[in-house]
Amino acid sequence: MLLDENRTTNEPIQVAFKNTLPVNATIELLTRCNLRCEHCYIPAHTGAGLTYEQITSILDQLHEMGTLYLLLTGGEMFLRPDIMDIVRYARRKGFSVTLFSNATCTTEAQIAELKELNIAQFSCTIFSMNPEVHDAITGVKGSLEKTLRTMALVKQYGIPGEIKNVIMKRNLADWKAVHDYAKENGFSHLAPPNVMPKIDGNLTPMELGLNYEQTKEVWREQDERGMQEKVRIGWDESDYICNLIHTQVFIDCNGNLFPCNTFYYKFGNILELPLREIWNKAEAHKYLLSLRKKDFPACCNCKDRAYCVKCPGNAYMESGDLYACSEMDRRLTWVTKELYGKEAESAD
């Protein structure tokens, strides 16, 4: 069944949740990118990002706040000439560092140094093993070849790798081949059947996504391949609407703070106030931390609520209203109920 985000067995995260500490942090280093993926949630690839000095200051503040896990993303981070300096600094501060890259402009020297720096993971996206399909999605001919070349180096140097693959209509027939590639090379694989809207509210990318029947078939096949973790889903009105809000922060390339990179509800800017002050005192952040399922009347009255992992970020991205019902959540809820409803009822 669907993984319930509100459950975790990771002890540091449990401690962070109990004490409301940002143990997980994501920094968007820039929005510039050398690809033009047709479904990308970033409206404009023009942001050069914060300066090196600003980023190291943020890393210092995160370290003081108890952050352990750091995710660096973009845009394409390897377009920054100081990217290796940033990773070196983050590792000196003791962060477990994961990199999200499109893996098209990374050199072997950089991969070799990332191995020496002992980064936690190098993650990229492959939409299809067919270059015609993959390159059509990225908008750049030859992009698959470059990505595969980099991931061969990631494997060669023994860096933990991850392949992400957003499943859309265009690459619906290709995700299983990507999964096989990841498995054969010892990489983990994530293949969500969801397409996000752009962060400015433009819903156009969602038109590229799967319909209900396609989503259901993908979910069933992923379950058969062991790609879905089976956990019991239920609904308790006293639960927080999202436990992750209590343990993570996303900082965009302009210094704005959000709960995560799929929940663009701003609660501060680190260039205006220190992280500790925003995290502990900002009214917008206190409001987000207070939200419980009972505060969402439409959800409480929904007959399908036991099968839904409500994501206020999805709702906010789609409609600007975090209390609304997300189209993405609704589709996956119905799929979960149809595929696993009897199984869930038998567990009561």
mmCIF file of C-alpha atoms in Angstrom:
data_model
loop_
_atom_site.group_PDB
_atom_site.id
_atom_site.type_symbol
_atom_site.label_atom_id
_atom_site.label_comp_id
_atom_site.label_asym_id
_atom_site.label_seq_id
_atom_site.Cartn_x
_atom_site.Cartn_y
_atom_site.Cartn_z
ATOM 1 C CA MET A 1 0.000 0.000 0.000
ATOM 2 C CA LEU A 2 0.950 3.648 -0.115
ATOM 3 C CA LEU A 3 3.682 4.733 2.240
ATOM 4 C CA ASP A 4 2.325 6.860 5.058
ATOM 5 C CA GLU A 5 4.701 9.820 5.373
ATOM 6 C CA ASN A 6 3.676 10.320 8.999
ATOM 7 C CA ARG A 7 5.362 7.072 10.069
ATOM 8 C CA THR A 8 9.095 6.585 10.473
ATOM 9 C CA THR A 9 11.479 4.305 12.296
ATOM 10 C CA ASN A 10 14.476 6.615 11.832
ATOM 11 C CA GLU A 11 15.605 7.484 15.360
ATOM 12 C CA PRO A 12 17.179 10.909 14.563
ATOM 13 C CA ILE A 13 13.964 11.949 12.844
ATOM 14 C CA GLN A 14 11.891 10.725 15.781
ATOM 15 C CA VAL A 15 14.027 12.853 18.113
ATOM 16 C CA ALA A 16 13.784 15.804 15.723
ATOM 17 C CA PHE A 17 10.002 15.459 15.552
ATOM 18 C CA LYS A 18 9.686 15.374 19.326
ATOM 19 C CA ASN A 19 11.783 18.535 19.629
ATOM 20 C CA THR A 20 10.717 20.251 16.354
ATOM 21 C CA LEU A 21 14.176 20.463 14.814
ATOM 22 C CA PRO A 22 15.068 20.793 11.097
ATOM 23 C CA VAL A 23 17.050 17.551 10.906
ATOM 24 C CA ASN A 24 16.467 17.498 7.109
ATOM 25 C CA ALA A 25 17.280 20.500 4.934
ATOM 26 C CA THR A 26 17.118 21.096 1.196
ATOM 27 C CA ILE A 27 18.854 24.018 -0.488
ATOM 28 C CA GLU A 28 18.006 25.030 -4.036
ATOM 29 C CA LEU A 29 21.355 26.281 -5.292
ATOM 30 C CA LEU A 30 19.988 27.867 -8.492
ATOM 31 C CA THR A 31 17.167 27.503 -11.019
ATOM 32 C CA ARG A 32 19.399 27.764 -14.097
ATOM 33 C CA CYS A 33 19.380 24.496 -16.026
ATOM 34 C CA ASN A 34 20.789 23.171 -19.270
ATOM 35 C CA LEU A 35 17.690 21.021 -19.891
ATOM 36 C CA ARG A 36 14.113 22.069 -20.548
ATOM 37 C CA CYS A 37 12.034 19.188 -19.203
ATOM 38 C CA GLU A 38 8.485 19.561 -20.427
ATOM 39 C CA HIS A 39 6.930 18.840 -17.026
ATOM 40 C CA CYS A 40 9.324 20.896 -14.859
ATOM 41 C CA TYR A 41 7.716 22.684 -11.910
ATOM 42 C CA ILE A 42 10.164 25.610 -12.126
ATOM 43 C CA PRO A 43 8.587 28.439 -14.184
ATOM 44 C CA ALA A 44 11.821 30.153 -15.269
ATOM 45 C CA HIS A 45 15.393 28.838 -15.355
ATOM 46 C CA THR A 46 17.032 32.181 -14.679
ATOM 47 C CA GLY A 47 17.995 32.198 -11.000
ATOM 48 C CA ALA A 48 21.755 32.161 -10.397
ATOM 49 C CA GLY A 49 21.224 31.426 -6.711
ATOM 50 C CA LEU A 50 22.728 32.774 -3.523
ATOM 51 C CA THR A 51 26.410 33.598 -3.239
ATOM 52 C CA TYR A 52 28.917 31.131 -1.848
ATOM 53 C CA GLU A 53 29.233 33.257 1.298
ATOM 54 C CA GLN A 54 25.452 33.280 1.794
ATOM 55 C CA ILE A 55 25.254 29.517 1.314
ATOM 56 C CA THR A 56 28.038 28.799 3.794
ATOM 57 C CA SER A 57 26.310 31.069 6.298
ATOM 58 C CA ILE A 58 23.130 29.046 5.824
ATOM 59 C CA LEU A 59 25.080 25.827 6.311
ATOM 60 C CA ASP A 60 26.536 27.214 9.543
ATOM 61 C CA GLN A 61 23.049 28.064 10.792
ATOM 62 C CA LEU A 62 21.663 24.653 9.824
ATOM 63 C CA HIS A 63 24.556 22.990 11.659
ATOM 64 C CA GLU A 64 23.778 25.019 14.785
ATOM 65 C CA MET A 65 20.105 23.992 14.522
ATOM 66 C CA GLY A 66 20.967 20.286 14.465
ATOM 67 C CA THR A 67 20.512 19.499 10.780
ATOM 68 C CA LEU A 68 22.046 16.146 9.836
ATOM 69 C CA TYR A 69 20.773 15.429 6.318
ATOM 70 C CA LEU A 70 21.397 17.941 3.539
ATOM 71 C CA LEU A 71 19.977 17.746 0.027
ATOM 72 C CA LEU A 72 21.413 20.061 -2.626
ATOM 73 C CA THR A 73 19.333 20.608 -5.747
ATOM 74 C CA GLY A 74 18.591 23.013 -8.602
ATOM 75 C CA GLY A 75 18.147 23.762 -11.505
ATOM 76 C CA GLU A 76 21.358 22.022 -12.398
ATOM 77 C CA MET A 77 23.859 22.519 -9.586
ATOM 78 C CA PHE A 78 26.897 21.614 -11.681
ATOM 79 C CA LEU A 79 26.380 24.799 -13.680
ATOM 80 C CA ARG A 80 27.713 26.601 -10.602
ATOM 81 C CA PRO A 81 31.496 27.007 -10.787
ATOM 82 C CA ASP A 82 31.660 26.792 -6.967
ATOM 83 C CA ILE A 83 29.622 23.603 -6.611
ATOM 84 C CA MET A 84 32.527 21.485 -5.373
ATOM 85 C CA ASP A 85 33.471 24.199 -2.867
ATOM 86 C CA ILE A 86 29.926 24.057 -1.511
ATOM 87 C CA VAL A 87 29.967 20.265 -1.199
ATOM 88 C CA ARG A 88 33.391 20.355 0.469
ATOM 89 C CA TYR A 89 32.175 22.903 3.003
ATOM 90 C CA ALA A 90 29.015 20.911 3.728
ATOM 91 C CA ARG A 91 31.027 17.754 4.342
ATOM 92 C CA ARG A 92 33.457 19.623 6.636
ATOM 93 C CA LYS A 93 30.418 20.657 8.689
ATOM 94 C CA GLY A 94 29.489 16.998 8.994
ATOM 95 C CA PHE A 95 26.303 16.933 6.906
ATOM 96 C CA SER A 96 25.198 13.760 5.170
ATOM 97 C CA VAL A 97 25.014 15.174 1.625
ATOM 98 C CA THR A 98 22.733 14.044 -1.195
ATOM 99 C CA LEU A 99 22.944 15.643 -4.643
ATOM 100 C CA PHE A 100 20.046 15.973 -7.107
ATOM 101 C CA SER A 101 21.533 16.521 -10.576
ATOM 102 C CA ASN A 102 20.541 15.778 -14.164
ATOM 103 C CA ALA A 103 24.002 14.202 -14.534
ATOM 104 C CA THR A 104 24.711 15.734 -17.943
ATOM 105 C CA CYS A 105 27.561 18.118 -17.167
ATOM 106 C CA THR A 106 29.521 16.374 -14.422
ATOM 107 C CA THR A 107 33.169 15.481 -15.001
ATOM 108 C CA GLU A 108 34.976 12.328 -13.925
ATOM 109 C CA ALA A 109 37.236 14.438 -11.721
ATOM 110 C CA GLN A 110 34.181 15.737 -9.889
ATOM 111 C CA ILE A 111 32.739 12.245 -9.463
ATOM 112 C CA ALA A 112 36.093 11.016 -8.132
ATOM 113 C CA GLU A 113 36.168 13.840 -5.585
ATOM 114 C CA LEU A 114 32.562 13.193 -4.565
ATOM 115 C CA LYS A 115 33.677 9.654 -3.736
ATOM 116 C CA GLU A 116 36.524 11.009 -1.621
ATOM 117 C CA LEU A 117 34.069 13.342 0.100
ATOM 118 C CA ASN A 118 31.910 10.311 0.881
ATOM 119 C CA ILE A 119 28.613 11.856 -0.175
ATOM 120 C CA ALA A 120 25.519 9.906 0.814
ATOM 121 C CA GLN A 121 23.948 9.697 -2.634
ATOM 122 C CA PHE A 122 24.059 10.986 -6.199
ATOM 123 C CA SER A 123 20.527 11.124 -7.618
ATOM 124 C CA CYS A 124 19.438 11.828 -11.189
ATOM 125 C CA THR A 125 16.389 11.386 -13.399
ATOM 126 C CA ILE A 126 16.050 8.982 -16.308
ATOM 127 C CA PHE A 127 12.690 9.060 -18.059
ATOM 128 C CA SER A 128 13.315 6.244 -20.517
ATOM 129 C CA MET A 129 16.109 4.005 -21.744
ATOM 130 C CA ASN A 130 15.013 5.015 -25.223
ATOM 131 C CA PRO A 131 16.899 8.220 -26.134
ATOM 132 C CA GLU A 132 14.099 9.391 -28.402
ATOM 133 C CA VAL A 133 11.656 9.371 -25.481
ATOM 134 C CA HIS A 134 14.031 10.629 -22.789
ATOM 135 C CA ASP A 135 15.470 13.418 -24.942
ATOM 136 C CA ALA A 136 11.993 14.489 -26.066
ATOM 137 C CA ILE A 137 11.054 15.018 -22.412
ATOM 138 C CA THR A 138 14.275 16.868 -21.523
ATOM 139 C CA GLY A 139 14.184 18.916 -24.713
ATOM 140 C CA VAL A 140 17.884 18.295 -25.383
ATOM 141 C CA LYS A 141 19.173 15.721 -27.856
ATOM 142 C CA GLY A 142 21.917 13.528 -26.432
ATOM 143 C CA SER A 143 20.926 14.136 -22.809
ATOM 144 C CA LEU A 144 20.293 10.448 -22.050
ATOM 145 C CA GLU A 145 23.729 9.480 -23.350
ATOM 146 C CA LYS A 146 25.385 12.050 -21.069
ATOM 147 C CA THR A 147 23.367 10.978 -18.043
ATOM 148 C CA LEU A 148 24.157 7.291 -18.561
ATOM 149 C CA ARG A 149 27.839 8.130 -18.926
ATOM 150 C CA THR A 150 27.831 9.955 -15.590
ATOM 151 C CA MET A 151 25.894 7.214 -13.808
ATOM 152 C CA ALA A 152 28.415 4.658 -15.092
ATOM 153 C CA LEU A 153 31.075 6.719 -13.307
ATOM 154 C CA VAL A 154 28.920 6.913 -10.168
ATOM 155 C CA LYS A 155 28.808 3.113 -10.177
ATOM 156 C CA GLN A 156 32.494 2.783 -11.036
ATOM 157 C CA TYR A 157 33.539 4.956 -8.098
ATOM 158 C CA GLY A 158 31.153 3.222 -5.704
ATOM 159 C CA ILE A 159 28.938 6.195 -4.898
ATOM 160 C CA PRO A 160 25.389 5.247 -3.832
ATOM 161 C CA GLY A 161 23.129 6.145 -6.751
ATOM 162 C CA GLU A 162 19.448 6.793 -7.224
ATOM 163 C CA ILE A 163 17.350 6.947 -10.374
ATOM 164 C CA LYS A 164 14.153 8.976 -10.330
ATOM 165 C CA ASN A 165 11.568 8.600 -13.074
ATOM 166 C CA VAL A 166 8.370 10.642 -13.161
ATOM 167 C CA ILE A 167 5.903 8.485 -15.075
ATOM 168 C CA MET A 168 3.865 10.391 -17.647
ATOM 169 C CA LYS A 169 1.870 9.491 -20.720
ATOM 170 C CA ARG A 170 4.923 9.940 -22.933
ATOM 171 C CA ASN A 171 7.093 7.440 -21.006
ATOM 172 C CA LEU A 172 4.395 5.157 -19.584
ATOM 173 C CA ALA A 173 5.711 2.160 -21.510
ATOM 174 C CA ASP A 174 9.298 2.753 -20.402
ATOM 175 C CA TRP A 175 9.419 2.874 -16.601
ATOM 176 C CA LYS A 176 9.977 -0.881 -16.165
ATOM 177 C CA ALA A 177 13.111 -0.783 -18.343
ATOM 178 C CA VAL A 178 14.408 2.107 -16.212
ATOM 179 C CA HIS A 179 13.674 0.080 -13.078
ATOM 180 C CA ASP A 180 15.589 -2.886 -14.511
ATOM 181 C CA TYR A 181 18.539 -0.617 -15.370
ATOM 182 C CA ALA A 182 18.601 0.756 -11.820
ATOM 183 C CA LYS A 183 18.406 -2.721 -10.297
ATOM 184 C CA GLU A 184 21.142 -4.112 -12.543
ATOM 185 C CA ASN A 185 23.473 -1.275 -11.540
ATOM 186 C CA GLY A 186 22.710 -1.316 -7.825
ATOM 187 C CA PHE A 187 20.866 2.022 -7.825
ATOM 188 C CA SER A 188 17.679 2.688 -5.908
ATOM 189 C CA HIS A 189 14.692 3.682 -8.030
ATOM 190 C CA LEU A 190 11.739 5.996 -7.476
ATOM 191 C CA ALA A 191 9.000 6.177 -10.115
ATOM 192 C CA PRO A 192 6.072 8.294 -8.918
ATOM 193 C CA PRO A 193 3.032 8.458 -11.245
ATOM 194 C CA ASN A 194 2.474 12.113 -10.358
ATOM 195 C CA VAL A 195 3.223 15.319 -12.238
ATOM 196 C CA MET A 196 3.332 18.508 -10.186
ATOM 197 C CA PRO A 197 2.035 21.877 -11.321
ATOM 198 C CA LYS A 198 4.490 24.735 -11.653
ATOM 199 C CA ILE A 199 5.172 26.625 -8.458
ATOM 200 C CA ASP A 200 3.526 29.746 -9.901
ATOM 201 C CA GLY A 201 0.186 27.910 -10.089
ATOM 202 C CA ASN A 202 0.383 26.934 -13.765
ATOM 203 C CA LEU A 203 -1.366 23.547 -14.010
ATOM 204 C CA THR A 204 -0.229 22.787 -17.569
ATOM 205 C CA PRO A 205 2.373 20.143 -16.579
ATOM 206 C CA MET A 206 -0.373 18.032 -14.982
ATOM 207 C CA GLU A 207 -1.904 17.507 -18.421
ATOM 208 C CA LEU A 208 1.131 15.334 -19.194
ATOM 209 C CA GLY A 209 0.308 13.004 -16.317
ATOM 210 C CA LEU A 210 -1.458 9.642 -16.193
ATOM 211 C CA ASN A 211 -5.185 9.101 -15.985
ATOM 212 C CA TYR A 212 -6.822 7.015 -13.262
ATOM 213 C CA GLU A 213 -6.631 3.647 -15.025
ATOM 214 C CA GLN A 214 -2.995 4.196 -16.000
ATOM 215 C CA THR A 215 -2.113 5.185 -12.446
ATOM 216 C CA LYS A 216 -3.833 2.102 -11.058
ATOM 217 C CA GLU A 217 -1.992 -0.234 -13.420
ATOM 218 C CA VAL A 218 1.376 1.345 -12.634
ATOM 219 C CA TRP A 219 0.715 1.099 -8.894
ATOM 220 C CA ARG A 220 -0.297 -2.559 -9.170
ATOM 221 C CA GLU A 221 2.802 -3.463 -11.203
ATOM 222 C CA GLN A 222 5.106 -1.520 -8.880
ATOM 223 C CA ASP A 223 3.587 -3.354 -5.926
ATOM 224 C CA GLU A 224 4.262 -6.694 -7.626
ATOM 225 C CA ARG A 225 7.896 -5.621 -8.148
ATOM 226 C CA GLY A 226 8.264 -4.741 -4.474
ATOM 227 C CA MET A 227 8.473 -1.011 -5.157
ATOM 228 C CA GLN A 228 5.629 -0.081 -2.793
ATOM 229 C CA GLU A 229 6.089 -0.403 0.945
ATOM 230 C CA LYS A 230 2.950 -1.910 2.453
ATOM 231 C CA VAL A 231 1.823 -0.085 5.556
ATOM 232 C CA ARG A 232 -1.573 0.322 7.148
ATOM 233 C CA ILE A 233 -3.257 3.596 6.311
ATOM 234 C CA GLY A 234 -5.851 5.054 8.641
ATOM 235 C CA TRP A 235 -7.256 8.404 9.724
ATOM 236 C CA ASP A 236 -6.929 9.930 13.184
ATOM 237 C CA GLU A 237 -8.231 13.472 13.482
ATOM 238 C CA SER A 238 -5.704 14.220 16.245
ATOM 239 C CA ASP A 239 -2.725 13.500 13.965
ATOM 240 C CA TYR A 240 -0.701 16.353 12.528
ATOM 241 C CA ILE A 241 -1.540 16.918 8.884
ATOM 242 C CA CYS A 242 2.122 16.324 8.009
ATOM 243 C CA ASN A 243 4.809 15.270 10.475
ATOM 244 C CA LEU A 244 7.525 16.191 7.981
ATOM 245 C CA ILE A 245 6.765 19.884 8.513
ATOM 246 C CA HIS A 246 8.221 19.464 12.021
ATOM 247 C CA THR A 247 11.560 18.068 10.882
ATOM 248 C CA GLN A 248 12.578 19.692 7.606
ATOM 249 C CA VAL A 249 13.081 22.961 5.781
ATOM 250 C CA PHE A 250 13.472 23.916 2.130
ATOM 251 C CA ILE A 251 15.446 27.047 1.239
ATOM 252 C CA ASP A 252 15.042 28.277 -2.321
ATOM 253 C CA CYS A 253 17.633 30.091 -4.435
ATOM 254 C CA ASN A 254 16.415 33.466 -3.113
ATOM 255 C CA GLY A 255 16.640 32.510 0.568
ATOM 256 C CA ASN A 256 12.908 31.921 1.072
ATOM 257 C CA LEU A 257 11.911 29.225 3.566
ATOM 258 C CA PHE A 258 9.218 26.621 2.869
ATOM 259 C CA PRO A 259 8.228 23.331 4.546
ATOM 260 C CA CYS A 260 9.575 21.332 1.589
ATOM 261 C CA ASN A 261 10.164 21.564 -2.151
ATOM 262 C CA THR A 262 6.578 20.488 -2.852
ATOM 263 C CA PHE A 263 4.931 22.837 -0.335
ATOM 264 C CA TYR A 264 5.542 26.429 -1.351
ATOM 265 C CA TYR A 265 3.994 28.107 1.690
ATOM 266 C CA LYS A 266 6.556 30.754 2.606
ATOM 267 C CA PHE A 267 7.261 31.329 6.286
ATOM 268 C CA GLY A 268 10.384 33.483 6.146
ATOM 269 C CA ASN A 269 13.553 34.531 4.350
ATOM 270 C CA ILE A 270 16.962 33.662 5.745
ATOM 271 C CA LEU A 271 18.515 36.792 4.241
ATOM 272 C CA GLU A 272 16.212 38.895 6.417
ATOM 273 C CA LEU A 273 16.223 36.971 9.708
ATOM 274 C CA PRO A 274 18.384 34.185 11.154
ATOM 275 C CA LEU A 275 17.120 30.645 10.669
ATOM 276 C CA ARG A 276 16.687 30.033 14.391
ATOM 277 C CA GLU A 277 14.455 33.075 14.792
ATOM 278 C CA ILE A 278 12.298 32.150 11.777
ATOM 279 C CA TRP A 279 12.002 28.504 12.817
ATOM 280 C CA ASN A 280 11.064 29.249 16.424
ATOM 281 C CA LYS A 281 9.160 32.531 16.187
ATOM 282 C CA ALA A 282 7.664 33.116 12.724
ATOM 283 C CA GLU A 283 3.864 33.107 12.997
ATOM 284 C CA ALA A 284 3.466 31.467 9.593
ATOM 285 C CA HIS A 285 5.689 28.602 10.720
ATOM 286 C CA LYS A 286 3.853 28.205 14.029
ATOM 287 C CA TYR A 287 0.612 28.021 12.064
ATOM 288 C CA LEU A 288 1.917 25.222 9.826
ATOM 289 C CA LEU A 289 3.228 23.292 12.830
ATOM 290 C CA SER A 290 -0.158 23.468 14.530
ATOM 291 C CA LEU A 291 -2.177 21.928 11.693
ATOM 292 C CA ARG A 292 -3.918 18.670 12.520
ATOM 293 C CA LYS A 293 -6.259 16.543 10.472
ATOM 294 C CA LYS A 294 -9.256 17.773 12.479
ATOM 295 C CA ASP A 295 -8.602 21.251 11.050
ATOM 296 C CA PHE A 296 -9.543 20.023 7.559
ATOM 297 C CA PRO A 297 -13.366 19.673 7.603
ATOM 298 C CA ALA A 298 -13.671 18.410 4.018
ATOM 299 C CA CYS A 299 -11.158 15.660 4.768
ATOM 300 C CA CYS A 300 -12.823 14.687 8.040
ATOM 301 C CA ASN A 301 -16.149 14.267 6.235
ATOM 302 C CA CYS A 302 -14.703 12.330 3.293
ATOM 303 C CA LYS A 303 -15.709 8.677 3.077
ATOM 304 C CA ASP A 304 -12.306 7.807 1.572
ATOM 305 C CA ARG A 305 -10.174 9.520 4.230
ATOM 306 C CA ALA A 306 -8.731 6.245 5.592
ATOM 307 C CA TYR A 307 -7.002 5.653 2.252
ATOM 308 C CA CYS A 308 -5.658 9.167 1.782
ATOM 309 C CA VAL A 309 -2.260 10.525 2.732
ATOM 310 C CA LYS A 310 -3.319 14.159 2.707
ATOM 311 C CA CYS A 311 -0.570 16.463 1.440
ATOM 312 C CA PRO A 312 -1.331 20.144 2.040
ATOM 313 C CA GLY A 313 1.576 20.943 -0.271
ATOM 314 C CA ASN A 314 -0.109 19.268 -3.239
ATOM 315 C CA ALA A 315 -3.333 21.139 -2.544
ATOM 316 C CA TYR A 316 -1.518 24.452 -2.141
ATOM 317 C CA MET A 317 0.438 23.943 -5.377
ATOM 318 C CA GLU A 318 -2.698 23.090 -7.337
ATOM 319 C CA SER A 319 -5.127 25.684 -5.987
ATOM 320 C CA GLY A 320 -3.405 28.040 -3.573
ATOM 321 C CA ASP A 321 -5.589 26.579 -0.809
ATOM 322 C CA LEU A 322 -3.881 24.071 1.481
ATOM 323 C CA TYR A 323 -7.315 22.970 2.786
ATOM 324 C CA ALA A 324 -8.508 21.955 -0.679
ATOM 325 C CA CYS A 325 -8.600 18.442 -2.088
ATOM 326 C CA SER A 326 -5.614 17.801 -4.319
ATOM 327 C CA GLU A 327 -6.246 16.112 -7.665
ATOM 328 C CA MET A 328 -3.043 14.098 -7.204
ATOM 329 C CA ASP A 329 -4.042 12.976 -3.717
ATOM 330 C CA ARG A 330 -7.577 12.148 -4.821
ATOM 331 C CA ARG A 331 -6.442 9.955 -7.697
ATOM 332 C CA LEU A 332 -3.984 7.997 -5.537
ATOM 333 C CA THR A 333 -6.586 7.677 -2.778
ATOM 334 C CA TRP A 334 -9.058 6.066 -5.146
ATOM 335 C CA VAL A 335 -6.361 3.769 -6.523
ATOM 336 C CA THR A 336 -5.354 2.738 -3.000
ATOM 337 C CA LYS A 337 -8.955 2.063 -2.002
ATOM 338 C CA GLU A 338 -9.652 -0.001 -5.115
ATOM 339 C CA LEU A 339 -6.457 -2.053 -4.898
ATOM 340 C CA TYR A 340 -6.122 -2.485 -1.144
ATOM 341 C CA GLY A 341 -9.459 -1.623 0.429
ATOM 342 C CA LYS A 342 -10.390 -5.153 1.471
ATOM 343 C CA GLU A 343 -6.864 -5.765 2.757
ATOM 344 C CA ALA A 344 -7.086 -2.650 4.943
ATOM 345 C CA GLU A 345 -10.528 -3.610 6.263
ATOM 346 C CA SER A 346 -9.312 -7.091 7.219
ATOM 347 C CA ALA A 347 -6.552 -5.505 9.286
ATOM 348 C CA ASP A 348 -9.039 -3.624 11.496
#
